[in-house]
């Protein structure tokens, strides 16, 4: 009987306001023993300033990917260089290493993560480490480990230390049974990739920790993010099969500038939601800074534009009329794209915390072509 009462009390707390507001909140605590690993990079570690307490102290995991370096740059402008620590398991290029604090951190090493958070007095954790759809499908065990076990480490550490935690989700968290045009925040989510499954898991676990332990969990479902300095195709031919999104929307610019020809592996009318990287990074900062009482939910869709390969090609044609586009549809890529949202309903983000995109399709195309140096070529060619 007392057990039933205790369980009933716990369930009641969980359904009540986050963090309980009910006296003592329960925080999961793991045993913390001596760390077998020490933080790797002494130089960058000690370069962190401890004087600036007005700003959040931010750790970005998986910071050397497409989004982390740009986000660090934006946050450093706002909160000061030394308050933002980039981390990853890869070796940083010179320019990144010298642009602010960088440390080695494997999210599967709980004790090391714990040590980093304590030693650097971290207050915000931005969790970018993940194996995305391509790499994930090629190595499901590793994806399960990084995307699910790694997330558990992050959640426990964030809850223990009262951190604000941001974890991005994706349009890949939806599946063929979700409404696709447009996809609301709350609907059926039955993705069929390990990446999508792990992101639904992250959304649910983050929200559970929020309601159960008061964790300040914030999550945005990003659409496909387009940036000029990302590497379309990802390199390995075997993996390339799975890389469809938003790679075609990046590749077209590179090919337009380099060769004037682009082969698209999706049907011309395949509509997908997309966003320019600057909007994505700004949205991330905005949700992190949003006052708690403006957030009616913890996982939001955000969107900027939604276009098909044909619409994108038409826009590029306005700048480069000689661009040739041919369609050579890949059935696997097409199947995955056909299971994802065509358009994202982000009205809750717009209403709650004022999300507003700046880049639409024409602005995106102009920016990408300028960035890739098409302007100088165009001036001489056309
Ligand atoms: N880029 C997009 O279009 C997009 C869209 C939706 C969501 N997202 C999400 O945004 C986040 C960042 O995306 P991205 O495009 O920069 O990813 P990315 O693949 O470019 O980078 C991920 C980083 O995680 C690191 N990593 C892998 N295993 C690790 C481990 N064990 N410990 C620590 N780091 C590890 C990798 O070294 C890599 O630098 C991801 O969570 C992704 O799911 C991205």
Short mmCIF file of C-alpha atoms and ligand atoms in Angstrom, two decimals, residues 61-68 88-90 105-108 127-132 146 168-171 195 199 222-225 245-246, ligand 1:
data_model
loop_
_atom_site.label_atom_id
_atom_site.label_comp_id
_atom_site.label_asym_id
_atom_site.label_seq_id
_atom_site.Cartn_x
_atom_site.Cartn_y
_atom_site.Cartn_z
CA UNK A 61 29.27 19.12 -27.83
CA UNK A 62 29.92 17.87 -31.37
CA UNK A 63 31.04 21.40 -32.09
CA UNK A 64 33.15 20.69 -35.17
CA UNK A 65 30.22 19.70 -37.38
CA UNK A 66 28.23 21.80 -39.84
CA UNK A 67 26.58 23.91 -37.16
CA UNK A 68 28.80 24.08 -34.07
CA UNK A 88 34.40 17.34 -30.12
CA UNK A 89 36.28 14.07 -30.57
CA UNK A 90 37.97 15.32 -33.72
CA UNK A 105 35.03 15.58 -25.12
CA UNK A 106 33.52 12.21 -25.99
CA UNK A 107 29.89 12.25 -24.92
CA UNK A 108 30.10 8.54 -24.21
CA UNK A 127 24.26 19.11 -27.43
CA UNK A 128 25.17 18.89 -31.11
CA UNK A 129 26.96 15.53 -31.13
CA UNK A 130 25.07 13.05 -33.21
CA UNK A 131 25.39 10.61 -36.06
CA UNK A 132 23.11 12.01 -38.73
CA UNK A 146 26.11 8.09 -29.67
CA UNK A 168 18.26 19.90 -31.73
CA UNK A 169 15.79 17.58 -33.37
CA UNK A 170 14.96 17.32 -37.06
CA UNK A 171 12.27 16.86 -39.68
CA UNK A 195 18.55 8.90 -36.66
CA UNK A 199 15.67 12.11 -32.15
CA UNK A 222 15.51 22.05 -37.51
CA UNK A 223 14.56 21.69 -41.17
CA UNK A 224 17.40 21.02 -43.64
CA UNK A 225 20.13 23.56 -42.95
CA UNK A 245 19.07 16.06 -47.41
CA UNK A 246 19.73 18.91 -47.55
N1 LIG B 1 22.74 20.02 -40.32
C1 LIG B 1 21.43 19.86 -40.47
O1 LIG B 1 20.85 20.06 -41.56
C2 LIG B 1 20.61 19.43 -39.28
C3 LIG B 1 19.21 19.34 -39.40
C4 LIG B 1 18.47 18.94 -38.31
C5 LIG B 1 19.10 18.67 -37.09
N2 LIG B 1 20.44 18.76 -36.99
C6 LIG B 1 21.07 18.43 -35.69
O2 LIG B 1 22.00 19.44 -35.32
C7 LIG B 1 23.12 18.86 -34.65
C8 LIG B 1 24.40 19.31 -35.32
O3 LIG B 1 24.33 18.93 -36.69
P1 LIG B 1 25.59 19.02 -37.65
O4 LIG B 1 25.05 19.12 -39.04
O5 LIG B 1 26.55 20.04 -37.16
O6 LIG B 1 26.18 17.55 -37.45
P2 LIG B 1 27.59 16.99 -37.96
O7 LIG B 1 27.42 15.56 -38.35
O8 LIG B 1 28.18 17.92 -38.97
O9 LIG B 1 28.47 17.06 -36.62
C9 LIG B 1 28.25 16.18 -35.54
C10 LIG B 1 29.52 16.19 -34.70
O10 LIG B 1 29.36 15.23 -33.64
C11 LIG B 1 30.64 14.71 -33.36
N3 LIG B 1 30.57 13.43 -32.64
C12 LIG B 1 30.31 12.20 -33.13
N4 LIG B 1 30.43 11.29 -32.14
C13 LIG B 1 30.75 11.96 -31.02
C14 LIG B 1 31.02 11.56 -29.67
N5 LIG B 1 30.99 10.27 -29.29
N6 LIG B 1 31.34 12.52 -28.77
C15 LIG B 1 31.38 13.83 -29.14
N7 LIG B 1 31.15 14.25 -30.39
C16 LIG B 1 30.83 13.33 -31.32
C17 LIG B 1 31.29 14.54 -34.74
O11 LIG B 1 32.70 14.47 -34.63
C18 LIG B 1 30.78 15.78 -35.48
O12 LIG B 1 31.72 16.83 -35.44
C19 LIG B 1 22.91 17.35 -34.69
O13 LIG B 1 22.39 16.92 -33.45
C20 LIG B 1 21.88 17.15 -35.77
O14 LIG B 1 21.07 16.04 -35.52
C21 LIG B 1 21.21 19.15 -38.06
#
